[in-house]
mmCIF file of C-alpha atoms in Angstrom:
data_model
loop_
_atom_site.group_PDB
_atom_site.id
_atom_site.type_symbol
_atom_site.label_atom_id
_atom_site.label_comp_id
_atom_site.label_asym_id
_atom_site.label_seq_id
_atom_site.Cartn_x
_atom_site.Cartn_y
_atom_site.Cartn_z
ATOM 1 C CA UNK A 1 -4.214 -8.898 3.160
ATOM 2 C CA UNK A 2 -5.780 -12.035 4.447
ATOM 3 C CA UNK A 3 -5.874 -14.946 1.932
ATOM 4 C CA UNK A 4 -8.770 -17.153 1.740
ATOM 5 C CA UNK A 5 -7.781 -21.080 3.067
ATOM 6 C CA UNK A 6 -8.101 -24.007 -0.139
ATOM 7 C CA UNK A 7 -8.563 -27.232 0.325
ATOM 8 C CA UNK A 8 -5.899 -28.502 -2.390
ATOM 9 C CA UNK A 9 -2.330 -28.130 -3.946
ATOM 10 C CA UNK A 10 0.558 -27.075 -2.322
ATOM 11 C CA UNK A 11 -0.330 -24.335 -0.513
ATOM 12 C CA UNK A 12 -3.572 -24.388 2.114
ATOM 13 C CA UNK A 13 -3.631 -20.443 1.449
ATOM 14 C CA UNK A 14 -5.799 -19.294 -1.501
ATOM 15 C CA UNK A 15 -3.834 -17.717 -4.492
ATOM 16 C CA UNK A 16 -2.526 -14.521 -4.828
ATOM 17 C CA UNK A 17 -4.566 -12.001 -5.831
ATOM 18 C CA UNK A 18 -3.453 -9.342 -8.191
ATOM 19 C CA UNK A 19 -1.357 -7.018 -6.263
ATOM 20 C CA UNK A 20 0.364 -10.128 -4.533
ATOM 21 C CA UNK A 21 1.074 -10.915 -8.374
ATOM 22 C CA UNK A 22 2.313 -8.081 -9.122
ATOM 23 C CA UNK A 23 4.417 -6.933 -6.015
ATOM 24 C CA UNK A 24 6.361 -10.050 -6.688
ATOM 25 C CA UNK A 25 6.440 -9.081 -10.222
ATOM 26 C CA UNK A 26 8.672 -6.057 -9.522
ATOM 27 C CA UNK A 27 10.256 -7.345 -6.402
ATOM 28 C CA UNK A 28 11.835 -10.100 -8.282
ATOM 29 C CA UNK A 29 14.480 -7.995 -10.284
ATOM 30 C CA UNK A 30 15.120 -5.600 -7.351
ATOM 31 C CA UNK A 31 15.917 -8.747 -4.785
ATOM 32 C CA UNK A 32 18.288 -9.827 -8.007
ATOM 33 C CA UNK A 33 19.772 -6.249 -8.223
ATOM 34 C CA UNK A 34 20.771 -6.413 -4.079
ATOM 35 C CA UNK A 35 21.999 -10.264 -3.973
ATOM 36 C CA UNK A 36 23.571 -10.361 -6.858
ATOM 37 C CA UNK A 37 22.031 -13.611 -8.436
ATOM 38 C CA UNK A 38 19.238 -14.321 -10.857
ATOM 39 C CA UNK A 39 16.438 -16.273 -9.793
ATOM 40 C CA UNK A 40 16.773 -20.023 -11.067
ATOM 41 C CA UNK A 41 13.240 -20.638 -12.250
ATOM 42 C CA UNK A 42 12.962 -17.296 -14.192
ATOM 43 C CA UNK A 43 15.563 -18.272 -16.594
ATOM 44 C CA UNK A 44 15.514 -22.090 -16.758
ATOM 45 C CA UNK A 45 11.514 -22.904 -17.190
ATOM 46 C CA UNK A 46 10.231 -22.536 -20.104
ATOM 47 C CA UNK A 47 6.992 -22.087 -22.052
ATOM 48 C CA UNK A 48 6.893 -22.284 -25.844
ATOM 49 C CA UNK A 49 10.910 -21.600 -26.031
ATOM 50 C CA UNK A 50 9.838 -18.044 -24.201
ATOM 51 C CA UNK A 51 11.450 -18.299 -20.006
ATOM 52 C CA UNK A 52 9.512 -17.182 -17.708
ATOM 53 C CA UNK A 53 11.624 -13.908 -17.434
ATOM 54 C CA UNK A 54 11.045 -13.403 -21.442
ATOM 55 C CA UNK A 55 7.147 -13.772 -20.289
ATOM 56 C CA UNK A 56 6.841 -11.454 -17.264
ATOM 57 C CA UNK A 57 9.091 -8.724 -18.171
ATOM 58 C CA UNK A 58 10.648 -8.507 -21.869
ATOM 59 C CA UNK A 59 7.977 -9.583 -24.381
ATOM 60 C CA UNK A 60 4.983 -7.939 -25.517
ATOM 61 C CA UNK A 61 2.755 -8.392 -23.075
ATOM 62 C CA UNK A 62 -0.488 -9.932 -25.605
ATOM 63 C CA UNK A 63 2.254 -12.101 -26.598
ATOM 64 C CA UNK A 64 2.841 -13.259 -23.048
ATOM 65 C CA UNK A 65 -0.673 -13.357 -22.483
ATOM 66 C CA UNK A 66 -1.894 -15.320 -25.238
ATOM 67 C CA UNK A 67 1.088 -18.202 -24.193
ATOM 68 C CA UNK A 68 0.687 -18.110 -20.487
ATOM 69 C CA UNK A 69 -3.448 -18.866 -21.017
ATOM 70 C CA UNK A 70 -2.614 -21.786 -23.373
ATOM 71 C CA UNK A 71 -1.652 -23.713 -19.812
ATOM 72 C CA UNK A 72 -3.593 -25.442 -18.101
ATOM 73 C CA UNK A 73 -3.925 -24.633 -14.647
ATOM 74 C CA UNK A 74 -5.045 -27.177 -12.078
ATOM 75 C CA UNK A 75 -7.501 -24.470 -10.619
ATOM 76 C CA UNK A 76 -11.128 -23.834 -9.770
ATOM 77 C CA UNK A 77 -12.424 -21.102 -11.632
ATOM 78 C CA UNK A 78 -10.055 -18.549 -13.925
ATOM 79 C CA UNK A 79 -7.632 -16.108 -11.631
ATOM 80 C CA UNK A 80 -6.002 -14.819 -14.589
ATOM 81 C CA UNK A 81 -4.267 -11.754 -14.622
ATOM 82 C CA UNK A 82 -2.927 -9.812 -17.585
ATOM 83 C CA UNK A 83 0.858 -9.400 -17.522
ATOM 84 C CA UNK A 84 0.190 -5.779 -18.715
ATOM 85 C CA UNK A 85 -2.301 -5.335 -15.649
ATOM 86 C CA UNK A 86 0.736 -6.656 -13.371
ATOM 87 C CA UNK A 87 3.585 -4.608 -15.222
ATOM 88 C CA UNK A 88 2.138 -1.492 -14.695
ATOM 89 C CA UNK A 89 0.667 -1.824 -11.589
ATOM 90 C CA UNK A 90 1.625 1.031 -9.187
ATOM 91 C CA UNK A 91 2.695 0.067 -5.323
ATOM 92 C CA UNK A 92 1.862 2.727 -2.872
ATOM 93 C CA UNK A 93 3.526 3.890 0.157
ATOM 94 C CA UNK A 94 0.166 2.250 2.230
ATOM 95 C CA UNK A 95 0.770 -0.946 1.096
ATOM 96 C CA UNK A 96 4.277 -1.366 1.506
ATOM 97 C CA UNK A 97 3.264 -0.164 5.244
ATOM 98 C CA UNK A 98 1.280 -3.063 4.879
ATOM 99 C CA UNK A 99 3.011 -5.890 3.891
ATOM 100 C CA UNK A 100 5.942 -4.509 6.119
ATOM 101 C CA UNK A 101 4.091 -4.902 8.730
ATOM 102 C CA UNK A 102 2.938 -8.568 7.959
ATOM 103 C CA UNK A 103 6.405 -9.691 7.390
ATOM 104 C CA UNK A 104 7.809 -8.357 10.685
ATOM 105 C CA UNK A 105 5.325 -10.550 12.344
ATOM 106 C CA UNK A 106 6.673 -13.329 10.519
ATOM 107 C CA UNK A 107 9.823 -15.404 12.542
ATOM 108 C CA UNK A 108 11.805 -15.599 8.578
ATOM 109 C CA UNK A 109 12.073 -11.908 8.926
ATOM 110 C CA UNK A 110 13.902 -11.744 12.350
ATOM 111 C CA UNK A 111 16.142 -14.054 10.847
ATOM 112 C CA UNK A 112 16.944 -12.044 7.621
ATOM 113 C CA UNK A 113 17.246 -9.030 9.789
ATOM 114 C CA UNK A 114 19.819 -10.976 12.016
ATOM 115 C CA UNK A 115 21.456 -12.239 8.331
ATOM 116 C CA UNK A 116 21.817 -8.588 7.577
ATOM 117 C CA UNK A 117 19.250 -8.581 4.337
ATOM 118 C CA UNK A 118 17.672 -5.732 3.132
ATOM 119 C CA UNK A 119 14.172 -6.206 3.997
ATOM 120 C CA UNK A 120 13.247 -2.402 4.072
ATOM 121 C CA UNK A 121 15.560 -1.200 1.555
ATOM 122 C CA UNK A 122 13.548 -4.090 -1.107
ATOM 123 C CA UNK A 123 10.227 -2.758 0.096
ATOM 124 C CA UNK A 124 11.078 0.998 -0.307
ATOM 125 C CA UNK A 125 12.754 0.492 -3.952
ATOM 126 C CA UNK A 126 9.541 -0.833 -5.195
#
């Protein structure tokens, strides 16, 4: 679970790697389903007239892919990842143990737990 440091761009941790791509992929419309609002930047950006929620979850996913490589990434080498790859990735029980156990250890999760969020109940639906 351990991301490698970079040296540039906004984050110093190295990019996500595919099942970090797609756990967000299908956490996105479950944390939707339990707050009740849609996720800004899913709806408003957009790529070719597609949004980016067209492009991860409602188009065919060649489609997608073909549009999402046409950008050009400020990046070091090619991390892409099919959208079908990410779509149909499976989660298993071990690795929401996993990243359960990384985000207790983080100080945002005490304070969703305070808040009354549904940390586990996101993790379990996935």
């Amino acid at each position: 679970m351990n991301r490698p440091k970079k040296e540039w761009g906004y984050s110093k941790l190295g990019p996500l790697n595919a099942l970090g791509r797609g756990f967000l992929l299908k956490l996105f419309p479950i944390t939707e389903k339990y707050s009740g609002k849609r996720f800004y930047g899913l709806d408003e950006y957009k790529i070719e007239d597609y949004s980016l929620r067209e492009l991860f979850y409602e188009i065919d996913p060649d489609k997608a892919d073909n549009i999402i490589q046409k950008i050009k990434f400020r990046t070091k080498g090619n991390r892409f990842i099919s959208i079908k790859t990410l779509r149909i990735m499976e989660i298993n029980r071990y690795m929401i143990d996993k990243i359960y156990e990384y985000i207790k250890r983080n100080i945002a999760y005490n304070i969703l737990e305070i808040r009354g969020t549904y940390t586990e109940k996101l993790l379990n639906e996935i």
